[in-house]
Coordinates of C-alpha atoms in Angstrom, one line a residue:
Chain A
M24 CA -6.7 -26.7 26.6
S25 CA -8.0 -26.1 23.0
T26 CA -5.5 -24.8 20.5
S27 CA -6.3 -21.4 18.9
A28 CA -7.4 -21.6 15.3
A29 CA -4.9 -20.3 12.8
I30 CA -7.6 -18.0 11.5
E31 CA -11.0 -17.4 12.9
T32 CA -13.7 -14.9 11.8
R33 CA -17.0 -14.4 13.5
E34 CA -19.9 -12.7 11.6
L35 CA -17.3 -10.7 9.7
T36 CA -19.0 -8.0 7.7
R37 CA -17.5 -5.2 5.6
T38 CA -19.5 -2.7 3.5
F39 CA -18.2 -0.1 1.1
G40 CA -21.1 2.4 0.8
D41 CA -24.0 0.4 -0.5
V42 CA -21.8 -2.6 -1.5
V43 CA -21.6 -5.5 0.9
A44 CA -18.2 -6.9 0.3
L45 CA -18.4 -9.4 3.2
D46 CA -21.6 -10.6 4.7
R47 CA -21.5 -12.1 8.2
M48 CA -18.7 -14.5 7.3
S49 CA -17.8 -17.0 10.0
L50 CA -14.8 -19.3 9.3
R51 CA -12.3 -21.3 11.2
V52 CA -9.0 -22.5 9.7
E53 CA -7.0 -24.9 11.8
Q54 CA -3.2 -24.6 12.4
G55 CA -1.1 -26.4 9.8
E56 CA -3.9 -26.5 7.3
I57 CA -3.7 -25.6 3.6
F58 CA -6.9 -23.8 3.0
G59 CA -8.1 -22.6 -0.4
F60 CA -10.3 -19.5 -0.5
L61 CA -12.2 -19.5 -3.7
G62 CA -14.6 -17.2 -5.4
P63 CA -15.1 -15.1 -8.5
N64 CA -13.7 -11.5 -8.7
G65 CA -15.4 -9.3 -6.2
A66 CA -16.6 -12.2 -4.0
G67 CA -14.7 -10.8 -1.0
K68 CA -11.5 -12.9 -0.9
S69 CA -9.1 -10.0 -0.9
T70 CA -11.3 -8.0 1.5
T71 CA -11.0 -10.9 4.0
I72 CA -7.2 -11.1 3.7
R73 CA -6.9 -7.3 4.1
I74 CA -9.0 -7.3 7.2
L75 CA -6.8 -10.1 8.7
L76 CA -3.8 -7.8 8.1
D77 CA -5.7 -4.7 9.5
L78 CA -5.2 -2.9 6.2
I79 CA -9.0 -2.3 6.3
R80 CA -11.3 -2.5 9.2
P81 CA -14.5 -4.6 9.4
T82 CA -17.9 -2.9 9.6
S83 CA -18.9 -5.5 12.2
G84 CA -17.8 -8.8 13.5
S85 CA -14.3 -9.9 14.4
A86 CA -11.3 -11.7 13.1
S87 CA -8.4 -13.3 14.8
V88 CA -5.1 -15.0 13.8
L89 CA -3.6 -17.6 16.2
G90 CA -5.9 -16.2 18.9
F91 CA -4.8 -12.5 18.4
D92 CA -7.5 -10.0 17.5
C93 CA -6.7 -8.7 14.0
Q94 CA -7.6 -5.1 14.9
R95 CA -6.7 -4.7 18.6
E96 CA -3.5 -6.9 18.5
S97 CA -2.6 -6.2 14.9
M98 CA 1.2 -6.1 15.6
E99 CA 1.1 -9.6 17.2
V100 CA -0.8 -10.8 14.2
R101 CA 1.5 -9.3 11.6
S102 CA 4.6 -10.5 13.3
R103 CA 3.3 -14.1 12.8
I104 CA 2.0 -13.6 9.2
G105 CA 3.7 -13.7 5.8
Y106 CA 1.7 -11.9 3.1
L107 CA 1.8 -12.0 -0.6
P108 CA -0.6 -9.4 -2.1
G109 CA -2.7 -10.2 -5.2
D110 CA -1.3 -7.2 -7.0
L111 CA 2.3 -7.3 -5.8
R112 CA 4.1 -3.9 -6.3
L113 CA 7.8 -3.6 -5.3
Y114 CA 10.1 -0.7 -4.8
G115 CA 11.5 -0.5 -8.3
G116 CA 14.6 1.4 -7.3
L117 CA 15.8 -1.3 -4.9
T118 CA 17.5 -4.5 -5.8
G119 CA 16.1 -7.8 -4.7
Q120 CA 18.7 -8.0 -1.9
Q121 CA 18.0 -4.4 -0.8
T122 CA 14.3 -5.2 -0.7
V123 CA 14.9 -8.3 1.4
E124 CA 17.1 -6.2 3.8
L125 CA 14.5 -3.5 4.1
F126 CA 11.7 -6.0 5.0
A127 CA 14.1 -8.0 7.3
S128 CA 14.8 -4.7 9.2
L129 CA 11.1 -4.3 9.7
R130 CA 11.1 -7.7 11.3
N131 CA 13.8 -6.5 13.7
G132 CA 16.4 -8.4 11.7
R133 CA 14.9 -11.8 12.9
V134 CA 15.6 -13.3 9.5
D135 CA 17.7 -16.3 8.7
D136 CA 20.1 -15.2 5.9
A137 CA 21.1 -18.7 5.0
Y138 CA 17.4 -19.6 4.6
V139 CA 16.9 -16.5 2.3
R140 CA 19.9 -17.5 0.2
E141 CA 18.6 -21.1 0.0
L142 CA 15.1 -19.9 -1.1
A143 CA 16.5 -17.5 -3.7
S144 CA 18.7 -20.3 -5.1
E145 CA 15.8 -22.8 -5.1
M146 CA 13.6 -20.4 -7.0
E147 CA 16.5 -19.3 -9.3
L148 CA 16.0 -15.7 -8.3
D149 CA 18.8 -13.2 -8.8
L150 CA 18.7 -10.9 -5.8
G151 CA 21.3 -8.6 -7.3
K152 CA 19.0 -7.1 -10.0
K153 CA 16.7 -4.1 -9.5
A154 CA 13.1 -5.0 -8.8
S155 CA 12.1 -2.8 -11.7
T156 CA 13.9 -5.1 -14.1
Y157 CA 12.3 -8.3 -12.8
S158 CA 9.8 -10.2 -15.0
K159 CA 6.3 -10.9 -13.5
G160 CA 7.5 -14.4 -12.5
N161 CA 10.6 -13.1 -10.7
R162 CA 8.6 -10.4 -9.0
Q163 CA 6.2 -13.0 -7.7
K164 CA 9.2 -15.2 -6.6
L165 CA 10.5 -12.2 -4.6
G166 CA 7.1 -11.7 -3.2
V167 CA 7.0 -15.3 -2.0
L168 CA 10.5 -14.9 -0.5
L169 CA 9.4 -11.7 1.3
A170 CA 6.3 -13.6 2.6
L171 CA 8.5 -16.3 4.0
L172 CA 11.2 -14.0 5.5
G173 CA 10.3 -14.4 9.1
R174 CA 9.4 -18.1 8.8
P175 CA 5.8 -17.1 9.7
Q176 CA 3.3 -19.4 11.3
V177 CA 0.5 -18.3 8.9
L178 CA 0.9 -17.5 5.2
L179 CA -1.8 -15.3 3.6
L180 CA -1.4 -15.5 -0.1
D181 CA -3.7 -13.6 -2.5
E182 CA -3.7 -15.5 -5.7
P183 CA -0.1 -16.5 -5.4
T184 CA 0.4 -18.0 -8.8
S185 CA -1.8 -15.7 -10.8
G186 CA -0.2 -14.8 -14.2
L187 CA 2.7 -17.2 -13.7
D188 CA 3.8 -19.8 -16.2
P189 CA 3.4 -23.5 -15.1
L190 CA 7.1 -23.9 -14.3
V191 CA 7.2 -21.0 -11.9
Q192 CA 3.8 -22.1 -10.5
R193 CA 5.3 -25.4 -9.6
T194 CA 8.4 -23.9 -8.1
V195 CA 6.3 -21.6 -5.9
W196 CA 4.0 -24.4 -4.8
D197 CA 7.0 -26.7 -4.0
V198 CA 8.3 -24.0 -1.6
L199 CA 4.8 -23.4 -0.1
R200 CA 4.1 -27.1 0.4
R201 CA 7.4 -27.4 2.2
E202 CA 6.4 -24.6 4.5
A203 CA 3.1 -26.3 5.2
A204 CA 5.0 -29.5 6.0
R205 CA 7.0 -27.5 8.5
G206 CA 3.8 -26.7 10.2
A207 CA 2.8 -23.3 8.7
T208 CA -0.8 -22.6 7.9
V209 CA -1.3 -21.6 4.3
F210 CA -4.4 -19.6 3.5
F211 CA -4.6 -18.7 -0.1
S212 CA -7.1 -17.3 -2.6
S213 CA -7.1 -18.6 -6.1
H214 CA -8.9 -18.9 -9.4
V215 CA -6.7 -21.8 -10.5
M216 CA -8.8 -24.9 -9.7
S217 CA -6.2 -27.5 -10.5
E218 CA -3.8 -26.1 -7.9
V219 CA -6.6 -26.0 -5.3
E220 CA -7.4 -29.6 -6.1
Q221 CA -3.8 -30.6 -5.8
T222 CA -2.9 -28.6 -2.8
C223 CA -5.7 -27.9 -0.5
E224 CA -7.2 -30.0 2.3
R225 CA -10.3 -27.8 2.6
V226 CA -11.8 -25.0 0.6
G227 CA -14.1 -22.2 1.4
I228 CA -16.2 -20.8 -1.3
L229 CA -17.3 -17.2 -1.3
R230 CA -20.1 -15.8 -3.4
E231 CA -21.1 -12.2 -3.3
G232 CA -19.5 -11.7 0.1
R233 CA -21.2 -14.9 1.6
L234 CA -19.4 -18.0 2.5
V235 CA -21.5 -20.6 0.7
A236 CA -19.5 -23.7 1.6
V237 CA -16.5 -24.9 3.6
E238 CA -15.6 -28.5 3.2
P239 CA -12.8 -30.9 2.3
V240 CA -12.1 -31.0 -1.4
V241 CA -12.6 -34.8 -1.4
A242 CA -16.0 -34.5 0.3
M243 CA -17.1 -31.7 -2.1
K244 CA -16.3 -33.8 -5.1
A245 CA -17.9 -36.9 -3.6
R246 CA -21.1 -35.0 -2.9
A247 CA -21.2 -33.5 -6.3
L248 CA -23.5 -34.4 -9.1
R249 CA -22.1 -37.0 -11.4
H250 CA -23.1 -38.4 -14.7
V251 CA -23.7 -42.2 -15.1
E252 CA -24.3 -44.0 -18.4
V253 CA -25.4 -47.7 -18.2
S254 CA -25.6 -50.0 -21.2
F255 CA -27.8 -53.2 -20.9
A256 CA -27.7 -56.5 -22.7
G257 CA -31.2 -56.1 -23.9
E258 CA -33.8 -53.3 -23.7
A259 CA -33.2 -50.8 -20.9
P260 CA -35.4 -51.6 -17.8
P261 CA -38.0 -49.2 -16.4
A262 CA -36.3 -46.4 -14.6
D263 CA -38.4 -46.5 -11.5
P264 CA -36.3 -48.8 -9.3
L265 CA -33.2 -46.9 -10.2
V266 CA -34.7 -43.5 -9.5
V267 CA -35.6 -44.8 -6.0
A268 CA -31.9 -45.5 -5.6
G269 CA -31.2 -41.8 -5.9
A270 CA -30.6 -41.5 -9.6
K271 CA -32.5 -39.2 -11.9
E272 CA -33.0 -40.4 -15.5
I273 CA -32.0 -37.8 -18.0
R274 CA -31.9 -39.8 -21.3
R275 CA -33.1 -43.1 -22.5
E276 CA -32.3 -45.1 -25.6
R277 CA -33.2 -48.7 -26.4
A278 CA -30.3 -50.3 -24.5
T279 CA -28.9 -47.3 -22.6
L280 CA -29.9 -45.2 -19.7
E281 CA -28.2 -42.0 -18.5
F282 CA -28.6 -40.8 -15.0
E283 CA -27.5 -37.9 -12.8
I284 CA -26.7 -38.9 -9.3
T285 CA -25.5 -37.0 -6.3
G286 CA -23.1 -38.5 -3.8
E287 CA -22.1 -42.2 -3.7
I288 CA -23.2 -44.4 -6.5
D289 CA -23.4 -47.6 -4.3
P290 CA -27.2 -47.6 -4.1
L291 CA -27.4 -47.3 -7.9
L292 CA -25.0 -50.2 -8.4
K293 CA -27.0 -52.4 -6.0
A294 CA -30.2 -51.6 -7.9
L295 CA -28.4 -52.3 -11.2
A296 CA -27.3 -55.8 -9.9
A297 CA -30.8 -57.1 -10.9
Y298 CA -30.1 -56.5 -14.6
H299 CA -27.6 -57.6 -17.2
V300 CA -25.3 -54.7 -17.4
V301 CA -22.8 -54.8 -20.2
D302 CA -21.1 -51.4 -19.6
L303 CA -21.1 -48.6 -17.0
R304 CA -19.4 -45.3 -17.4
T305 CA -19.3 -42.6 -14.8
E306 CA -17.9 -39.1 -15.2
Q307 CA -16.9 -37.3 -12.1
P308 CA -17.3 -33.5 -12.3
T309 CA -14.1 -31.4 -12.3
L310 CA -13.7 -29.0 -9.4
D311 CA -14.2 -26.3 -11.9
E312 CA -17.7 -27.6 -12.6
I313 CA -18.5 -27.9 -8.9
L314 CA -17.3 -24.4 -8.2
L315 CA -19.1 -22.9 -11.2
A316 CA -22.3 -24.5 -9.8
Y317 CA -21.6 -22.8 -6.4
Y318 CA -20.9 -19.5 -8.0
R319 CA -24.1 -19.6 -10.1
H320 CA -26.5 -21.1 -7.6
G321 CA -24.8 -21.2 -4.2
V322 CA -25.5 -25.0 -4.0
T323 CA -24.0 -28.2 -5.3
A324 CA -25.4 -28.8 -8.8
Chain B
M23 CA 20.1 -4.9 11.2
T24 CA 19.4 -1.4 9.8
R25 CA 18.0 1.1 12.3
Y26 CA 15.1 3.3 11.1
P27 CA 14.8 1.7 7.7
I28 CA 11.7 3.6 6.7
A29 CA 13.3 6.9 7.5
R30 CA 16.4 6.0 5.5
K31 CA 14.3 4.9 2.6
A32 CA 12.1 8.1 2.8
F33 CA 15.3 10.2 2.7
W34 CA 16.6 8.1 -0.3
D35 CA 13.2 8.5 -2.1
A36 CA 13.3 12.3 -1.5
R37 CA 16.8 12.6 -2.9
V38 CA 15.5 14.6 -5.8
T39 CA 14.2 17.1 -3.2
A40 CA 17.5 17.1 -1.3
I41 CA 19.8 17.2 -4.3
G42 CA 17.6 19.2 -6.6
G43 CA 16.4 21.7 -4.0
G44 CA 19.9 21.8 -2.5
L45 CA 21.5 22.6 -5.9
L46 CA 18.9 25.3 -6.5
S47 CA 19.5 26.9 -3.1
F48 CA 23.3 26.6 -3.5
S49 CA 23.5 28.0 -7.0
L50 CA 21.0 30.8 -6.4
A51 CA 22.7 31.9 -3.2
L52 CA 26.0 31.9 -5.0
M53 CA 24.6 33.7 -8.0
Y54 CA 22.9 36.5 -5.9
V55 CA 26.1 37.1 -3.8
L56 CA 28.2 37.3 -7.0
M57 CA 25.6 39.7 -8.6
F58 CA 25.6 42.0 -5.5
P59 CA 28.5 44.3 -6.4
W60 CA 27.0 45.0 -9.8
V61 CA 23.6 45.7 -8.3
Q62 CA 25.2 47.9 -5.6
D63 CA 27.0 49.9 -8.3
A64 CA 24.0 50.2 -10.5
F65 CA 21.5 51.4 -7.9
E66 CA 23.9 53.4 -5.6
G67 CA 22.4 56.8 -4.9
I68 CA 19.1 56.0 -6.8
E69 CA 15.9 56.4 -5.0
L70 CA 14.2 53.0 -5.5
P71 CA 10.4 52.6 -5.4
A72 CA 9.0 51.5 -2.1
I73 CA 8.2 48.1 -3.5
Y74 CA 11.9 47.2 -3.7
E75 CA 12.4 48.3 -0.1
S76 CA 9.4 46.4 1.1
F77 CA 10.5 43.1 -0.3
G78 CA 13.5 43.1 2.0
G79 CA 11.3 43.5 5.1
G80 CA 13.3 45.2 7.7
A81 CA 16.6 44.2 6.2
G82 CA 17.0 47.5 4.4
S83 CA 17.8 48.6 0.9
I84 CA 18.8 46.2 -1.9
T85 CA 22.1 48.1 -2.1
E86 CA 23.0 46.6 1.3
P87 CA 24.0 42.9 1.5
A88 CA 21.3 41.9 4.0
G89 CA 18.5 43.8 2.1
F90 CA 19.6 42.3 -1.2
L91 CA 19.7 38.8 0.1
A92 CA 16.3 39.2 1.9
T93 CA 14.7 40.7 -1.3
E94 CA 16.2 38.4 -3.9
Y95 CA 16.8 35.1 -2.2
F96 CA 14.6 34.8 0.9
S97 CA 11.5 36.2 -0.7
F98 CA 11.6 33.5 -3.4
V99 CA 13.7 30.4 -2.8
P100 CA 11.8 29.1 0.2
L101 CA 8.7 29.0 -1.9
V102 CA 10.4 26.8 -4.4
I103 CA 11.8 24.5 -1.7
I104 CA 8.3 24.3 -0.2
I105 CA 7.0 23.0 -3.5
F106 CA 9.7 20.3 -3.5
A107 CA 8.7 19.5 0.1
V108 CA 5.0 19.3 -0.9
V109 CA 5.8 16.8 -3.6
A110 CA 7.9 14.7 -1.2
G111 CA 5.3 15.0 1.6
T112 CA 2.5 13.7 -0.5
A113 CA 4.6 10.8 -1.8
A114 CA 5.0 9.7 1.8
T115 CA 1.7 7.9 2.2
A116 CA -0.5 8.8 -0.8
G117 CA 2.4 8.2 -3.2
E118 CA 3.1 4.8 -1.8
E119 CA -0.6 4.0 -1.8
S120 CA -1.0 5.0 -5.4
A121 CA 2.1 3.0 -6.4
G122 CA 0.6 0.0 -4.6
T123 CA 3.6 -0.6 -2.3
L124 CA 1.9 0.6 0.9
D125 CA -0.1 -2.5 1.7
L126 CA 3.0 -4.8 1.6
L127 CA 4.8 -2.3 3.9
L128 CA 1.9 -2.2 6.4
A129 CA 1.5 -5.9 6.3
Q130 CA 4.8 -6.1 8.2
P131 CA 5.0 -5.9 12.0
V132 CA 5.3 -2.1 12.0
T133 CA 2.7 0.4 13.4
R134 CA 1.2 3.0 11.1
R135 CA 2.5 5.6 13.6
R136 CA 6.0 4.4 13.1
V137 CA 5.6 4.5 9.3
V138 CA 4.4 8.1 9.4
L139 CA 7.0 9.3 12.0
E140 CA 10.0 7.7 10.2
K141 CA 8.8 9.0 6.9
A142 CA 8.5 12.5 8.4
A143 CA 12.0 12.2 9.9
G144 CA 13.5 11.1 6.6
L145 CA 11.7 13.9 4.7
T146 CA 12.7 16.5 7.3
A147 CA 16.3 15.6 6.8
A148 CA 15.9 15.9 3.0
V149 CA 14.2 19.3 3.0
S150 CA 16.7 20.6 5.6
V151 CA 19.5 19.7 3.3
A152 CA 17.7 21.5 0.5
V153 CA 17.2 24.7 2.6
V154 CA 20.6 24.9 4.3
A155 CA 22.6 24.1 1.1
G156 CA 22.1 27.8 0.2
A157 CA 24.6 28.9 3.0
P158 CA 27.7 27.3 1.4
G159 CA 26.7 28.9 -1.9
A160 CA 26.6 32.3 -0.3
W161 CA 29.9 31.7 1.6
I162 CA 31.7 30.7 -1.6
G163 CA 30.4 33.9 -3.2
Q164 CA 31.7 35.9 -0.2
L165 CA 35.2 34.5 -0.9
I166 CA 35.0 35.9 -4.5
V167 CA 33.2 39.3 -4.1
D168 CA 32.8 41.8 -1.3
F169 CA 29.6 40.8 0.5
D170 CA 29.7 42.2 4.0
L171 CA 27.4 40.0 6.0
A172 CA 28.3 37.7 8.8
P173 CA 28.3 34.1 7.5
W174 CA 26.7 32.8 10.6
R175 CA 23.7 35.2 10.0
I176 CA 23.3 33.8 6.5
L177 CA 23.3 30.2 7.9
L178 CA 21.0 31.1 10.8
A179 CA 18.5 32.8 8.4
M180 CA 18.5 29.6 6.3
V181 CA 18.2 27.3 9.3
L182 CA 15.3 29.3 10.6
T183 CA 13.5 28.9 7.2
V184 CA 13.4 25.1 7.9
P185 CA 10.3 25.4 10.2
L186 CA 8.4 27.1 7.4
V187 CA 9.2 24.3 5.0
L188 CA 8.4 21.7 7.6
L189 CA 5.0 23.2 8.1
F190 CA 4.1 22.8 4.5
L191 CA 5.7 19.3 4.4
T192 CA 3.5 18.1 7.3
I193 CA 0.4 19.8 5.7
A194 CA 1.2 17.9 2.5
M195 CA 1.5 14.6 4.5
F196 CA -1.8 15.3 6.2
A197 CA -3.4 16.1 2.8
G198 CA -1.9 12.9 1.4
A199 CA -3.3 10.9 4.2
T200 CA -6.8 12.3 3.9
L201 CA -7.5 13.2 0.3
P202 CA -8.5 10.6 -2.3
N203 CA -5.3 10.9 -4.3
R204 CA -1.9 12.3 -4.4
A205 CA -2.6 14.8 -7.2
A206 CA -5.3 16.4 -5.1
A207 CA -3.0 16.7 -2.1
V208 CA -0.3 18.3 -4.2
V209 CA -2.7 20.8 -5.7
L210 CA -4.3 21.8 -2.5
T211 CA -1.1 22.2 -0.5
T212 CA 0.7 24.1 -3.2
T213 CA -2.3 26.4 -3.6
A214 CA -2.2 27.1 0.1
A215 CA 1.5 27.8 0.0
V216 CA 1.2 30.1 -3.0
A217 CA -1.8 31.9 -1.5
G218 CA 0.2 32.5 1.7
Y219 CA 3.1 33.8 -0.3
V220 CA 0.9 36.1 -2.3
L221 CA -0.7 37.5 0.8
Q222 CA 2.6 38.0 2.5
T223 CA 3.9 39.9 -0.6
L224 CA 0.8 42.0 -1.0
G225 CA 0.8 42.8 2.7
L226 CA 4.2 44.4 2.2
L227 CA 2.7 46.7 -0.5
V228 CA -0.9 47.3 0.6
T229 CA -1.3 48.9 3.9
Q230 CA -4.8 47.4 4.4
L231 CA -3.4 43.9 4.1
E232 CA -0.5 44.5 6.5
D233 CA -2.2 42.8 9.5
A234 CA -3.5 40.0 7.3
R235 CA 0.2 39.0 6.7
K236 CA 0.2 37.5 10.2
L237 CA -2.2 34.8 8.9
T238 CA 0.5 33.5 6.6
P239 CA 3.4 31.3 7.8
F240 CA 5.7 33.4 5.5
Y241 CA 5.3 36.4 7.8
W242 CA 6.6 34.4 10.8
A243 CA 9.5 33.1 8.8
E244 CA 10.8 36.4 7.6
A245 CA 14.6 36.2 7.4
S246 CA 15.2 40.0 7.5
E247 CA 15.5 40.3 11.3
V248 CA 18.0 37.5 11.5
L249 CA 20.1 39.0 8.7
V250 CA 20.5 42.5 10.3
G251 CA 19.1 42.8 13.7
D252 CA 18.5 41.1 17.0
I253 CA 17.9 37.5 16.6
N254 CA 14.5 36.2 17.8
P255 CA 14.4 32.5 16.9
F256 CA 11.1 32.2 18.7
R257 CA 9.3 33.7 15.8
P258 CA 10.2 31.2 13.1
L259 CA 10.3 28.3 15.6
L260 CA 6.7 29.2 16.4
L261 CA 5.9 27.5 13.1
L262 CA 6.9 24.2 14.5
V263 CA 3.7 24.2 16.6
P264 CA 1.3 24.0 13.6
A265 CA 3.8 21.7 11.9
A266 CA 3.6 19.3 14.9
A267 CA -0.2 19.7 14.9
A268 CA -0.4 18.7 11.2
L269 CA 1.8 15.7 11.9
I270 CA -0.4 14.6 14.8
L271 CA -3.5 15.0 12.5
T272 CA -1.7 12.9 9.9
L273 CA -1.1 10.2 12.5
G274 CA -4.7 10.2 13.4
A275 CA -6.0 10.2 9.9
F276 CA -3.6 7.5 8.7
E277 CA -4.3 5.3 11.7
R278 CA -8.0 5.3 11.0
R279 CA -8.1 5.0 7.2
D280 CA -8.4 1.9 5.0
I281 CA -5.4 1.2 2.8
A282 CA -6.3 0.9 -0.9
S283 CA -5.4 -2.4 -2.6
G284 CA -2.7 -2.4 -5.3
A285 CA -2.0 0.7 -7.5
R286 CA -4.8 3.2 -7.5
E287 CA -5.7 6.6 -8.7
V288 CA -9.1 7.4 -7.2
G289 CA -10.9 10.3 -8.9
W290 CA -13.1 13.0 -7.4
R291 CA -16.2 11.0 -8.4
R292 CA -15.6 8.9 -5.3
W293 CA -16.9 11.9 -3.3
L294 CA -20.0 12.4 -5.4
P295 CA -23.4 10.9 -4.4
R296 CA -23.9 7.5 -6.0
R297 CA -26.5 7.1 -8.7
K298 CA -28.3 3.8 -9.0
P299 CA -27.7 2.0 -12.3
A300 CA -30.5 2.2 -14.7
Q301 CA -32.7 -0.9 -14.9
A302 CA -32.2 -2.9 -18.1
A303 CA -35.2 -2.9 -20.3

């Protein structure tokens, strides 16, 4: 029997008037995966998360979480989800503890108090203070704590570390990684490429409502365009045999050739073996560069 | 585990309505009862214009306790409590949505129906406190001055005002669930309440508008009968029917709608036809 996907969307579409926020997006995220959902502002990341939570309804297509339809079986879905909104707003008049108790009550009290205390202590969050007095970092910590309250099977996090200082970011990610190690699926949207690179197994890239790529971070980087500079003992050889190897010459000096090459550089190295190479430098693109290329062109640069 | 956490929170959030409205009812009822002997002495034997008599409905002259209370208290205080209720009612969904807290609430395993019903229950409790708090004020006044009116009639008249307030509360909730922002919901519902109040008042003075009074909820909630005559609770309780209808409409509207993301204040321009942006030269 096949296991249900943690998250699955089929031809998911949402329009707001003339604006297509999501355009026939089909995506499958497996259970236990840490999945990064990337895209510029307005690409449709939050729209997707809000459809999964049934806060907004799709124009067409469907979405499911752990096999439960997000619209027809929304209660089943939400009882298995922990959610951190992108623009987290808390009840300013309640203390952290009262906020926790309120949201625990909404989960029929199925909350492990010891776990809550442990999390608060780990994140150095004072639950006795009113939410209105919390700094942005502490509000976000409380948001993470609320998302984890019922030990959910799926965590939907909309830019979880946005606006946080690096120290708080690390604390938040330590907690989230531990949840993932426990078996929870973490689905998060982000602009912070370094955290995606360090955290995710796979990423999905949205551009103007369309899912333009879904692949492992490693594969995406391996497939990406890289820059290679080769220095020869004498005059640089003709470029033709190297271009055949998949490289594209972009600059030539007397003893130096620069290439752009997509994917593995093994064919280029084999072609270079025929010459006296004194130095070879290769620069792998950062994830930022890869993503910018996707955002601009929808393809790997 | 706390039972009905959303209702409790709604009641807590509406504490300004409960306490502010309650203090207003209490202090005005006390003040009017204490004023009564002076009014009675001042106007005894004077033929008052019909307008004064009419404000008291069928409760009689303002030189009588029932007529005085109907004219001075029940013709005015419920409208003020209604405005408190409208503010609280629009806060229920539209207020939370504007504040950006609604999406976190609805991301929990609770149905939208439960959210609306628990909020309605919490707010009903808050406005009921505000309305009924007038009775102890009147009773304390009765201990100090001679105000010959059965205390239970005063209490009942106030209790039977609750359906009127509930009607505008549920209309406010419906407006909050359907209109683009909370301010619009407050303005529209308050306007409806004031228009109803004005029609009711004019109907007491202008013969041609007498029948039109039946269109306003204020007509059905007149306290005068309860203060002096036979008690017919059916008449004010009838207002619970449209109140229930407004609540059902709220449930339907709230169930179907999209929830705005984060804090928002959407303007009326949302409802205007879109214009395509001009092409850059």
